């Protein structure tokens, strides 16, 4: 079995290093293709108007001057000598819960793997201090073993969020749905050294839908949150209603 690792924090991120170490203990063929710098928030963007440069920065570790989606796309369409069997993206320094998945490069790398036919897991460490990447790495290793024995449905990606605590302190695993946040906070205005106005994207909104069953609730109670995601964004339940609405158009 060959595992393909990627992330959005960059090829030298500590979360990726922890994931590499854990995967090397459960698989003898692990390849990493990751961005050459932090590309958080890149979502599912592909680089189409310039060539991509790939460098081998370590044994079986390649950096790409592009997005997380670029990395997995290259790795699964000819960059490697043979295809991977599964994509693991992470370990992200920070949660990817609720609305975060729309922007997350971590989730996007897993999505690209699933789009191209591979089982895929995105894994993130929640909190602010990021002290226990090793715990999230053990969770990832357990999940890889489980997926090998119990394959995922063809349209499913696992989005995993791990509380930042020692592995022995985790309360267990919970299947969850995405919660959601309030609208984003106001932008932050500033000036550059030449007095020109610049803007920073403001913080994410606070938790809005964070009740029982959500990823927010599971993590708040010490559980590893595992949310099944699908690529098909169609709201199937609304098709008949939309069809009726369009009749008079």
Coordinates of C-alpha atoms in Angstrom, one line a residue:
X1 CA 0.0 0.0 0.0
X2 CA 1.2 3.5 -0.8
X3 CA 0.1 6.5 1.2
X4 CA 0.2 10.0 -0.2
X5 CA 0.5 12.8 2.4
X6 CA -0.1 16.5 1.9
X7 CA -1.2 19.5 3.8
X8 CA -1.8 23.3 3.6
X9 CA 0.7 24.4 6.3
X10 CA 3.7 23.7 4.1
X11 CA 6.2 20.8 3.6
X12 CA 8.2 21.8 6.8
X13 CA 5.2 22.1 9.2
X14 CA 5.4 20.2 12.5
X15 CA 2.0 18.6 12.0
X16 CA 3.1 17.1 8.7
X17 CA 6.3 15.8 10.3
X18 CA 4.2 14.1 13.0
X19 CA 2.0 12.6 10.4
X20 CA 5.0 11.3 8.4
X21 CA 6.5 9.6 11.4
X22 CA 3.2 7.9 12.3
X23 CA 2.5 6.8 8.8
X24 CA 6.0 5.3 8.5
X25 CA 5.2 3.0 11.4
X26 CA 2.1 1.6 9.7
X27 CA 3.1 1.6 6.0
X28 CA 6.5 1.1 4.3
X29 CA 5.6 3.2 1.2
X30 CA 4.8 6.8 2.2
X31 CA 5.2 9.7 -0.2
X32 CA 4.7 13.4 0.7
X33 CA 3.8 16.1 -1.8
X34 CA 3.0 19.3 -0.1
X35 CA 3.2 23.1 -0.7
X36 CA 6.5 24.8 -0.3
X37 CA 5.0 27.4 2.1
X38 CA 1.9 27.9 4.1
X39 CA -1.2 27.9 1.9
X40 CA -3.9 27.9 4.5
X41 CA -7.3 29.1 3.1
X42 CA -6.4 28.1 -0.4
X43 CA -9.5 25.9 -0.7
X44 CA -9.8 23.9 -3.9
X45 CA -7.9 26.3 -6.1
X46 CA -5.8 24.9 -9.0
X47 CA -2.9 26.8 -10.6
X48 CA -3.7 27.0 -14.3
X49 CA -1.8 30.1 -15.7
X50 CA 1.8 29.2 -14.9
X51 CA 3.9 26.1 -14.6
X52 CA 4.4 24.4 -11.3
X53 CA 7.9 23.7 -9.9
X54 CA 8.5 20.6 -7.8
X55 CA 11.6 20.0 -5.7
X56 CA 12.6 16.9 -3.7
X57 CA 13.4 18.3 -0.3
X58 CA 14.0 15.0 1.5
X59 CA 13.6 11.2 1.0
X60 CA 10.2 10.7 -0.6
X61 CA 9.3 14.3 0.2
X62 CA 8.4 16.8 -2.6
X63 CA 7.6 20.5 -2.3
X64 CA 5.4 22.3 -4.9
X65 CA 5.2 26.0 -5.4
X66 CA 1.4 25.8 -5.6
X67 CA -1.8 24.9 -3.6
X68 CA -2.7 21.8 -1.7
X69 CA -5.0 20.8 -4.6
X70 CA -2.1 21.3 -7.0
X71 CA 0.0 18.9 -4.9
X72 CA -2.5 16.1 -4.8
X73 CA -3.5 16.6 -8.5
X74 CA 0.2 16.4 -9.6
X75 CA 0.8 13.4 -7.4
X76 CA -2.2 11.4 -8.8
X77 CA -1.9 12.4 -12.5
X78 CA 1.7 11.4 -13.3
X79 CA 4.3 13.0 -11.0
X80 CA 4.9 9.7 -9.1
X81 CA 6.2 6.4 -10.5
X82 CA 3.0 4.8 -9.4
X83 CA -0.3 5.9 -7.9
X84 CA -1.0 6.1 -4.2
X85 CA -3.8 4.0 -2.6
X86 CA -5.0 6.6 -0.1
X87 CA -4.6 10.3 0.6
X88 CA -4.0 11.7 4.1
X89 CA -4.0 15.5 4.5
X90 CA -2.7 17.3 7.6
X91 CA -2.1 17.5 10.4
X92 CA -3.4 21.0 10.3
X93 CA -2.5 23.5 13.0
X94 CA -6.0 24.5 13.8
X95 CA -9.6 23.3 13.6
X96 CA -11.4 22.7 10.3
X97 CA -15.0 22.5 11.6
X98 CA -18.3 23.9 10.4
X99 CA -17.9 26.5 7.7
X100 CA -14.1 26.2 7.8
X101 CA -14.2 23.3 5.4
X102 CA -15.3 25.7 2.6
X103 CA -11.9 27.5 2.8
X104 CA -9.6 24.8 4.1
X105 CA -6.6 23.7 2.0
X106 CA -6.3 20.7 4.3
X107 CA -9.8 19.5 3.4
X108 CA -9.2 20.5 -0.3
X109 CA -6.2 18.2 -0.6
X110 CA -8.3 15.3 0.7
X111 CA -11.2 16.3 -1.6
X112 CA -8.9 16.3 -4.6
X113 CA -7.7 12.8 -3.7
X114 CA -11.3 11.6 -3.5
X115 CA -12.2 13.3 -6.7
X116 CA -9.5 11.4 -8.4
X117 CA -10.7 8.1 -7.0
X118 CA -8.7 7.6 -3.8
X119 CA -9.9 7.1 -0.2
X120 CA -9.1 10.3 1.7
X121 CA -8.8 11.7 5.2
X122 CA -8.3 15.3 6.4
X123 CA -7.1 15.6 9.9
X124 CA -6.7 18.7 12.1
X125 CA -5.5 19.6 15.6
X126 CA -7.9 22.0 17.3
X127 CA -7.1 24.6 19.9
X128 CA -4.5 27.4 20.0
X129 CA -1.2 26.0 21.4
X130 CA -0.8 22.9 19.2
X131 CA 1.1 20.8 21.7
X132 CA -0.1 17.3 20.9
X133 CA 0.4 16.6 17.2
X134 CA 1.6 13.2 18.3
X135 CA -2.0 12.4 19.6
X136 CA -3.5 13.4 16.3
X137 CA -0.9 11.3 14.4
X138 CA -1.9 8.3 16.5
X139 CA -5.6 9.0 15.6
X140 CA -4.6 9.2 11.9
X141 CA -2.7 5.9 12.1
X142 CA -5.7 4.1 13.7
X143 CA -8.0 5.5 11.1
X144 CA -5.8 4.4 8.2
X145 CA -5.8 0.9 9.6
X146 CA -9.6 1.0 10.0
X147 CA -10.2 2.2 6.5
X148 CA -7.9 -0.5 5.1
X149 CA -10.1 -3.1 6.8
X150 CA -13.4 -1.3 6.3
X151 CA -13.2 0.7 3.0
X152 CA -15.0 4.0 2.7
X153 CA -18.0 4.6 0.4
X154 CA -16.8 5.9 -3.0
X155 CA -18.1 9.4 -2.4
X156 CA -17.0 9.9 1.2
X157 CA -14.1 12.0 2.7
X158 CA -13.5 11.8 6.4
X159 CA -12.9 15.2 8.1
X160 CA -11.2 14.6 11.4
X161 CA -10.7 17.1 14.2
X162 CA -8.7 16.1 17.3
X163 CA -8.7 18.0 20.6
X164 CA -5.2 19.3 21.6
X165 CA -4.6 16.9 24.5
X166 CA -2.6 13.8 25.1
X167 CA -3.9 10.7 23.3
X168 CA -4.8 9.0 26.6
X169 CA -7.0 12.0 27.5
X170 CA -9.1 11.8 24.4
X171 CA -12.7 10.8 25.3
X172 CA -13.2 8.6 22.2
X173 CA -14.5 9.0 18.7
X174 CA -17.8 10.5 17.6
X175 CA -19.5 10.6 14.2
X176 CA -20.6 14.2 13.7
X177 CA -22.2 16.7 11.3
X178 CA -20.7 20.0 10.4
X179 CA -21.9 22.9 12.7
X180 CA -21.7 26.4 11.5
X181 CA -20.4 29.8 12.6
X182 CA -21.8 33.3 12.8
X183 CA -20.7 35.6 9.9
X184 CA -17.1 36.5 9.9
X185 CA -15.8 39.4 12.1
X186 CA -15.2 42.8 10.6
X187 CA -12.1 43.2 8.4
X188 CA -9.0 44.8 10.0
X189 CA -7.8 48.1 8.5
X190 CA -4.1 49.1 8.7
X191 CA -1.4 51.1 6.8
X192 CA 1.8 49.8 5.2
X193 CA 5.1 51.6 5.9
X194 CA 4.4 54.0 3.0
X195 CA 1.0 55.1 4.4
X196 CA -1.1 53.1 2.0
X197 CA -4.3 51.5 3.2
X198 CA -4.2 47.7 3.6
X199 CA -6.7 45.2 4.9
X200 CA -6.6 41.9 6.8
X201 CA -9.3 39.3 6.7
X202 CA -11.0 39.4 10.1
X203 CA -11.3 36.4 12.4
X204 CA -13.8 33.7 11.8
X205 CA -17.2 34.1 13.4
X206 CA -18.1 32.5 16.7
X207 CA -20.0 29.2 16.9
X208 CA -23.7 29.5 15.9
X209 CA -24.8 25.9 15.4
X210 CA -22.7 24.0 17.9
X211 CA -25.1 21.7 19.7
X212 CA -25.1 18.0 20.3
X213 CA -24.2 16.0 17.2
X214 CA -21.9 18.7 15.7
X215 CA -18.2 18.7 15.3
X216 CA -17.9 21.7 17.6
X217 CA -19.7 19.9 20.4
X218 CA -17.7 16.7 20.1
X219 CA -14.4 18.5 20.3
X220 CA -15.5 20.7 23.2
X221 CA -16.2 17.5 25.1
X222 CA -12.9 15.9 24.4
X223 CA -13.9 13.6 21.6
X224 CA -12.3 13.2 18.2
X225 CA -14.9 14.5 15.7
X226 CA -15.2 12.5 12.4
X227 CA -17.5 14.0 9.8
X228 CA -18.2 12.3 6.5
X229 CA -18.1 14.8 3.7
X230 CA -19.3 14.4 0.1
X231 CA -18.2 16.1 -3.1
X232 CA -21.7 16.3 -4.6
X233 CA -23.0 19.7 -3.4
X234 CA -26.4 19.2 -5.0
X235 CA -29.3 19.8 -2.6
X236 CA -31.2 16.8 -3.8
X237 CA -34.2 17.4 -1.5
X238 CA -34.9 20.7 -3.3
X239 CA -34.9 19.5 -6.9
X240 CA -38.7 18.9 -7.1
X241 CA -39.4 22.3 -5.4
X242 CA -37.0 24.0 -7.8
X243 CA -38.6 22.3 -10.8
X244 CA -42.1 23.5 -9.7
X245 CA -40.7 27.0 -9.1
X246 CA -39.3 27.1 -12.6
X247 CA -42.5 26.0 -14.3
X248 CA -43.7 29.6 -14.6
X249 CA -40.4 31.0 -15.8

